[in-house]
Short mmCIF file of N, CA and C in Angstrom, two decimals:
data_model
loop_
_atom_site.label_atom_id
_atom_site.label_comp_id
_atom_site.label_asym_id
_atom_site.label_seq_id
_atom_site.Cartn_x
_atom_site.Cartn_y
_atom_site.Cartn_z
N MET M 1 -52.47 -208.72 109.20
CA MET M 1 -53.82 -208.90 109.68
C MET M 1 -54.50 -207.54 109.82
N ILE M 2 -55.64 -207.42 109.20
CA ILE M 2 -56.44 -206.19 109.36
C ILE M 2 -57.68 -206.55 110.17
N LYS M 3 -57.93 -205.75 111.17
CA LYS M 3 -59.18 -205.90 111.92
C LYS M 3 -59.90 -204.57 111.86
N SER M 4 -61.13 -204.60 111.37
CA SER M 4 -61.95 -203.39 111.36
C SER M 4 -62.58 -203.22 112.74
N VAL M 5 -62.51 -202.01 113.26
CA VAL M 5 -63.05 -201.73 114.58
C VAL M 5 -63.99 -200.53 114.52
N ASN M 6 -64.98 -200.54 115.40
CA ASN M 6 -65.87 -199.39 115.50
C ASN M 6 -65.27 -198.40 116.50
N ILE M 7 -65.96 -197.32 116.73
CA ILE M 7 -65.41 -196.26 117.57
C ILE M 7 -65.19 -196.72 119.02
N GLU M 8 -66.11 -197.52 119.56
CA GLU M 8 -65.96 -198.00 120.93
C GLU M 8 -64.76 -198.93 121.05
N GLU M 9 -64.60 -199.83 120.07
CA GLU M 9 -63.46 -200.76 120.10
C GLU M 9 -62.15 -200.00 119.94
N ALA M 10 -62.14 -198.98 119.08
CA ALA M 10 -60.93 -198.17 118.89
C ALA M 10 -60.54 -197.47 120.19
N ALA M 11 -61.50 -196.89 120.87
CA ALA M 11 -61.22 -196.21 122.13
C ALA M 11 -60.67 -197.19 123.16
N GLU M 12 -61.23 -198.37 123.23
CA GLU M 12 -60.74 -199.39 124.16
C GLU M 12 -59.32 -199.83 123.81
N LEU M 13 -59.03 -199.99 122.52
CA LEU M 13 -57.68 -200.35 122.07
C LEU M 13 -56.66 -199.32 122.55
N ILE M 14 -56.99 -198.06 122.37
CA ILE M 14 -56.08 -196.99 122.76
C ILE M 14 -55.91 -196.97 124.28
N LYS M 15 -57.00 -197.15 124.99
CA LYS M 15 -56.96 -197.15 126.45
C LYS M 15 -56.11 -198.31 126.98
N ALA M 16 -56.20 -199.47 126.33
CA ALA M 16 -55.53 -200.67 126.82
C ALA M 16 -54.11 -200.85 126.29
N ASN M 17 -53.72 -200.09 125.27
CA ASN M 17 -52.41 -200.29 124.62
C ASN M 17 -51.65 -198.98 124.52
N ASP M 18 -50.74 -198.75 125.45
CA ASP M 18 -49.92 -197.54 125.40
C ASP M 18 -49.03 -197.50 124.17
N ASP M 19 -48.74 -198.68 123.61
CA ASP M 19 -47.80 -198.75 122.50
C ASP M 19 -48.46 -198.67 121.12
N ILE M 20 -49.77 -198.52 121.06
CA ILE M 20 -50.44 -198.44 119.75
C ILE M 20 -50.14 -197.10 119.09
N GLN M 21 -49.84 -197.14 117.80
CA GLN M 21 -49.54 -195.93 117.05
C GLN M 21 -50.74 -195.56 116.20
N LEU M 22 -51.19 -194.32 116.30
CA LEU M 22 -52.28 -193.84 115.47
C LEU M 22 -51.73 -193.26 114.18
N LEU M 23 -52.37 -193.61 113.06
CA LEU M 23 -52.02 -193.08 111.75
C LEU M 23 -53.23 -192.35 111.20
N ASP M 24 -53.05 -191.09 110.86
CA ASP M 24 -54.11 -190.22 110.33
C ASP M 24 -53.90 -190.08 108.83
N THR M 25 -54.86 -190.53 108.03
CA THR M 25 -54.72 -190.52 106.58
C THR M 25 -55.40 -189.32 105.92
N ARG M 26 -55.77 -188.33 106.71
CA ARG M 26 -56.41 -187.14 106.13
C ARG M 26 -55.36 -186.24 105.47
N SER M 27 -55.83 -185.25 104.75
CA SER M 27 -54.93 -184.32 104.05
C SER M 27 -54.39 -183.26 105.02
N ASP M 28 -53.31 -182.62 104.59
CA ASP M 28 -52.74 -181.52 105.38
C ASP M 28 -53.79 -180.44 105.63
N MET M 29 -54.60 -180.15 104.61
CA MET M 29 -55.62 -179.10 104.74
C MET M 29 -56.68 -179.49 105.77
N GLU M 30 -57.09 -180.75 105.78
CA GLU M 30 -58.06 -181.21 106.77
C GLU M 30 -57.50 -181.06 108.18
N VAL M 31 -56.24 -181.42 108.35
CA VAL M 31 -55.60 -181.34 109.66
C VAL M 31 -55.46 -179.88 110.10
N GLU M 32 -55.14 -179.00 109.16
CA GLU M 32 -55.05 -177.57 109.49
C GLU M 32 -56.35 -177.03 110.04
N VAL M 33 -57.47 -177.49 109.49
CA VAL M 33 -58.79 -177.00 109.88
C VAL M 33 -59.24 -177.60 111.21
N THR M 34 -59.04 -178.91 111.39
CA THR M 34 -59.62 -179.59 112.55
C THR M 34 -58.61 -179.97 113.63
N GLY M 35 -57.32 -180.01 113.30
CA GLY M 35 -56.32 -180.47 114.25
C GLY M 35 -56.04 -181.95 114.06
N ILE M 36 -55.16 -182.47 114.89
CA ILE M 36 -54.77 -183.87 114.82
C ILE M 36 -54.74 -184.43 116.24
N ILE M 37 -55.02 -185.69 116.38
CA ILE M 37 -54.97 -186.33 117.69
C ILE M 37 -53.51 -186.45 118.11
N GLU M 38 -53.22 -186.02 119.31
CA GLU M 38 -51.86 -186.02 119.83
C GLU M 38 -51.21 -187.39 119.65
N GLY M 39 -50.00 -187.39 119.12
CA GLY M 39 -49.24 -188.62 118.93
C GLY M 39 -49.48 -189.31 117.60
N SER M 40 -50.44 -188.83 116.83
CA SER M 40 -50.72 -189.44 115.52
C SER M 40 -49.64 -189.06 114.52
N ILE M 41 -49.40 -189.96 113.58
CA ILE M 41 -48.53 -189.69 112.45
C ILE M 41 -49.43 -189.40 111.25
N LEU M 42 -49.20 -188.28 110.59
CA LEU M 42 -49.98 -187.92 109.41
C LEU M 42 -49.42 -188.65 108.20
N VAL M 43 -50.26 -189.44 107.55
CA VAL M 43 -49.90 -190.18 106.34
C VAL M 43 -50.94 -189.86 105.28
N ASP M 44 -50.79 -188.71 104.65
CA ASP M 44 -51.73 -188.27 103.61
C ASP M 44 -51.50 -189.14 102.39
N ILE M 45 -52.37 -190.13 102.19
CA ILE M 45 -52.15 -191.10 101.11
C ILE M 45 -52.50 -190.54 99.73
N VAL M 46 -53.18 -189.41 99.67
CA VAL M 46 -53.56 -188.83 98.38
C VAL M 46 -52.52 -187.83 97.89
N ASN M 47 -52.06 -186.94 98.75
CA ASN M 47 -51.20 -185.83 98.33
C ASN M 47 -49.75 -185.92 98.79
N ASN M 48 -49.36 -186.96 99.51
CA ASN M 48 -48.03 -187.01 100.09
C ASN M 48 -47.07 -187.75 99.17
N HIS M 49 -46.08 -187.04 98.69
CA HIS M 49 -45.08 -187.65 97.81
C HIS M 49 -44.06 -188.47 98.59
N ASN M 50 -44.04 -188.34 99.91
CA ASN M 50 -43.13 -189.11 100.77
C ASN M 50 -43.83 -190.31 101.41
N PHE M 51 -44.98 -190.68 100.88
CA PHE M 51 -45.80 -191.75 101.43
C PHE M 51 -44.99 -193.03 101.66
N ASP M 52 -44.29 -193.52 100.63
CA ASP M 52 -43.52 -194.76 100.77
C ASP M 52 -42.44 -194.65 101.83
N LYS M 53 -41.81 -193.49 101.92
CA LYS M 53 -40.75 -193.29 102.91
C LYS M 53 -41.32 -193.35 104.32
N ILE M 54 -42.47 -192.72 104.53
CA ILE M 54 -43.11 -192.74 105.86
C ILE M 54 -43.43 -194.17 106.26
N ILE M 55 -44.06 -194.91 105.34
CA ILE M 55 -44.46 -196.29 105.64
C ILE M 55 -43.24 -197.18 105.86
N SER M 56 -42.20 -197.01 105.05
CA SER M 56 -41.01 -197.87 105.19
C SER M 56 -40.28 -197.64 106.51
N ASN M 57 -40.49 -196.50 107.15
CA ASN M 57 -39.85 -196.21 108.43
C ASN M 57 -40.65 -196.72 109.64
N LEU M 58 -41.82 -197.31 109.39
CA LEU M 58 -42.64 -197.83 110.48
C LEU M 58 -42.24 -199.26 110.82
N ASP M 59 -42.39 -199.62 112.08
CA ASP M 59 -42.09 -200.96 112.58
C ASP M 59 -43.24 -201.90 112.22
N LYS M 60 -42.96 -202.94 111.46
CA LYS M 60 -44.00 -203.87 111.01
C LYS M 60 -44.59 -204.72 112.14
N GLU M 61 -43.91 -204.76 113.28
CA GLU M 61 -44.38 -205.55 114.42
C GLU M 61 -45.31 -204.76 115.34
N LYS M 62 -45.32 -203.45 115.20
CA LYS M 62 -46.08 -202.58 116.09
C LYS M 62 -47.58 -202.63 115.75
N LYS M 63 -48.42 -202.22 116.71
CA LYS M 63 -49.87 -202.11 116.49
C LYS M 63 -50.17 -200.72 115.93
N TYR M 64 -51.04 -200.68 114.91
CA TYR M 64 -51.44 -199.41 114.29
C TYR M 64 -52.95 -199.30 114.23
N LEU M 65 -53.46 -198.17 114.67
CA LEU M 65 -54.86 -197.82 114.51
C LEU M 65 -54.91 -196.73 113.45
N ILE M 66 -55.59 -197.00 112.35
CA ILE M 66 -55.61 -196.09 111.21
C ILE M 66 -56.98 -195.45 111.09
N TYR M 67 -56.98 -194.13 110.94
CA TYR M 67 -58.25 -193.41 110.79
C TYR M 67 -58.13 -192.32 109.74
N CYS M 68 -59.27 -191.84 109.28
CA CYS M 68 -59.33 -190.71 108.34
C CYS M 68 -60.55 -189.88 108.74
N ALA M 69 -61.28 -189.37 107.78
CA ALA M 69 -62.48 -188.59 108.11
C ALA M 69 -63.71 -189.48 108.19
N SER M 70 -63.73 -190.56 107.38
CA SER M 70 -64.94 -191.39 107.34
C SER M 70 -64.68 -192.89 107.28
N GLY M 71 -63.49 -193.31 106.94
CA GLY M 71 -63.17 -194.74 106.88
C GLY M 71 -62.65 -195.23 105.55
N GLU M 72 -62.80 -194.44 104.48
CA GLU M 72 -62.37 -194.90 103.16
C GLU M 72 -60.85 -194.91 103.00
N ARG M 73 -60.20 -193.79 103.26
CA ARG M 73 -58.74 -193.73 103.11
C ARG M 73 -58.02 -194.61 104.12
N SER M 74 -58.57 -194.73 105.31
CA SER M 74 -57.94 -195.61 106.31
C SER M 74 -57.99 -197.06 105.83
N GLY M 75 -59.08 -197.41 105.15
CA GLY M 75 -59.19 -198.76 104.59
C GLY M 75 -58.14 -199.02 103.52
N LEU M 76 -57.89 -198.02 102.68
CA LEU M 76 -56.87 -198.15 101.64
C LEU M 76 -55.48 -198.32 102.24
N LEU M 77 -55.16 -197.51 103.25
CA LEU M 77 -53.85 -197.64 103.89
C LEU M 77 -53.74 -198.98 104.62
N SER M 78 -54.81 -199.43 105.25
CA SER M 78 -54.79 -200.72 105.93
C SER M 78 -54.45 -201.85 104.96
N MET M 79 -55.08 -201.85 103.80
CA MET M 79 -54.81 -202.88 102.79
C MET M 79 -53.37 -202.80 102.29
N TYR M 80 -52.88 -201.59 102.07
CA TYR M 80 -51.50 -201.40 101.61
C TYR M 80 -50.51 -201.94 102.65
N MET M 81 -50.73 -201.60 103.90
CA MET M 81 -49.83 -202.05 104.95
C MET M 81 -49.89 -203.57 105.12
N ASP M 82 -51.07 -204.14 105.02
CA ASP M 82 -51.23 -205.58 105.12
C ASP M 82 -50.43 -206.29 104.01
N LYS M 83 -50.54 -205.78 102.79
CA LYS M 83 -49.81 -206.37 101.66
C LYS M 83 -48.30 -206.21 101.81
N ASN M 84 -47.88 -205.25 102.61
CA ASN M 84 -46.45 -204.99 102.80
C ASN M 84 -45.90 -205.54 104.12
N GLY M 85 -46.62 -206.49 104.71
CA GLY M 85 -46.08 -207.24 105.83
C GLY M 85 -46.33 -206.71 107.23
N PHE M 86 -47.18 -205.70 107.38
CA PHE M 86 -47.51 -205.22 108.72
C PHE M 86 -48.46 -206.23 109.36
N LEU M 87 -48.25 -206.50 110.64
CA LEU M 87 -48.93 -207.62 111.29
C LEU M 87 -50.15 -207.25 112.12
N LYS M 88 -50.19 -206.03 112.67
CA LYS M 88 -51.26 -205.67 113.61
C LYS M 88 -51.89 -204.35 113.19
N ILE M 89 -52.88 -204.42 112.32
CA ILE M 89 -53.50 -203.24 111.75
C ILE M 89 -54.96 -203.19 112.19
N TYR M 90 -55.35 -202.07 112.75
CA TYR M 90 -56.73 -201.84 113.15
C TYR M 90 -57.26 -200.66 112.35
N ASN M 91 -58.31 -200.90 111.57
CA ASN M 91 -58.90 -199.87 110.73
C ASN M 91 -60.18 -199.36 111.37
N LEU M 92 -60.24 -198.06 111.63
CA LEU M 92 -61.46 -197.46 112.17
C LEU M 92 -62.48 -197.36 111.05
N LYS M 93 -63.55 -198.11 111.19
CA LYS M 93 -64.56 -198.21 110.13
C LYS M 93 -65.84 -197.49 110.55
N ASN M 94 -66.48 -196.85 109.59
CA ASN M 94 -67.76 -196.15 109.80
C ASN M 94 -67.66 -195.03 110.83
N ALA M 95 -66.48 -194.48 110.97
CA ALA M 95 -66.26 -193.34 111.87
C ALA M 95 -64.96 -192.68 111.42
N GLY M 96 -64.63 -191.56 112.03
CA GLY M 96 -63.42 -190.87 111.63
C GLY M 96 -62.84 -190.02 112.73
N TYR M 97 -62.05 -189.06 112.31
CA TYR M 97 -61.32 -188.19 113.24
C TYR M 97 -62.23 -187.59 114.30
N SER M 98 -63.32 -186.98 113.89
CA SER M 98 -64.19 -186.27 114.85
C SER M 98 -64.69 -187.19 115.95
N GLN M 99 -65.18 -188.36 115.55
CA GLN M 99 -65.72 -189.31 116.52
C GLN M 99 -64.61 -189.85 117.42
N LEU M 100 -63.44 -190.12 116.84
CA LEU M 100 -62.34 -190.65 117.64
C LEU M 100 -61.83 -189.60 118.63
N ALA M 101 -61.71 -188.36 118.18
CA ALA M 101 -61.26 -187.29 119.08
C ALA M 101 -62.23 -187.14 120.25
N MET M 102 -63.52 -187.21 119.99
CA MET M 102 -64.53 -187.12 121.07
C MET M 102 -64.41 -188.31 122.02
N ALA M 103 -64.24 -189.50 121.47
CA ALA M 103 -64.12 -190.71 122.32
C ALA M 103 -62.88 -190.62 123.21
N LEU M 104 -61.80 -190.08 122.69
CA LEU M 104 -60.58 -189.96 123.48
C LEU M 104 -60.73 -188.91 124.57
N LYS M 105 -61.48 -187.86 124.32
CA LYS M 105 -61.75 -186.87 125.38
C LYS M 105 -62.53 -187.53 126.50
N ASP M 106 -63.48 -188.40 126.14
CA ASP M 106 -64.26 -189.12 127.14
C ASP M 106 -63.37 -190.03 127.99
N ILE M 107 -62.40 -190.66 127.37
CA ILE M 107 -61.49 -191.54 128.10
C ILE M 107 -60.69 -190.73 129.13
N LYS M 108 -60.19 -189.58 128.71
CA LYS M 108 -59.37 -188.77 129.62
C LYS M 108 -60.17 -188.27 130.81
N LYS M 109 -61.48 -188.03 130.61
CA LYS M 109 -62.32 -187.56 131.70
C LYS M 109 -62.63 -188.69 132.67
N GLY M 110 -62.83 -189.91 132.12
CA GLY M 110 -63.31 -191.04 132.89
C GLY M 110 -62.34 -191.70 133.74
#
């Protein structure tokens, strides 16, 4: 099951679910420049030759919130995971790392 969520829904999901795993689909170079949200797993779907190994080591029963820079790569990974039996996939749509990082800072302050 894939559910597309906006930035507010994503922030609420993270706030309400300690067990949700964040997956970052940006490239290594993007992460070097901007950083990564603490606890996220980097799954570079374009340049990572270990992509299948990373995905195969994930628990299909767990909740995943997938993000990238803008929503395109996270959508691709969401579809791939859905086709491979993952049950709880949340795709951050029309937003990306920058917006999610800001929303999470707001949560920690509030």
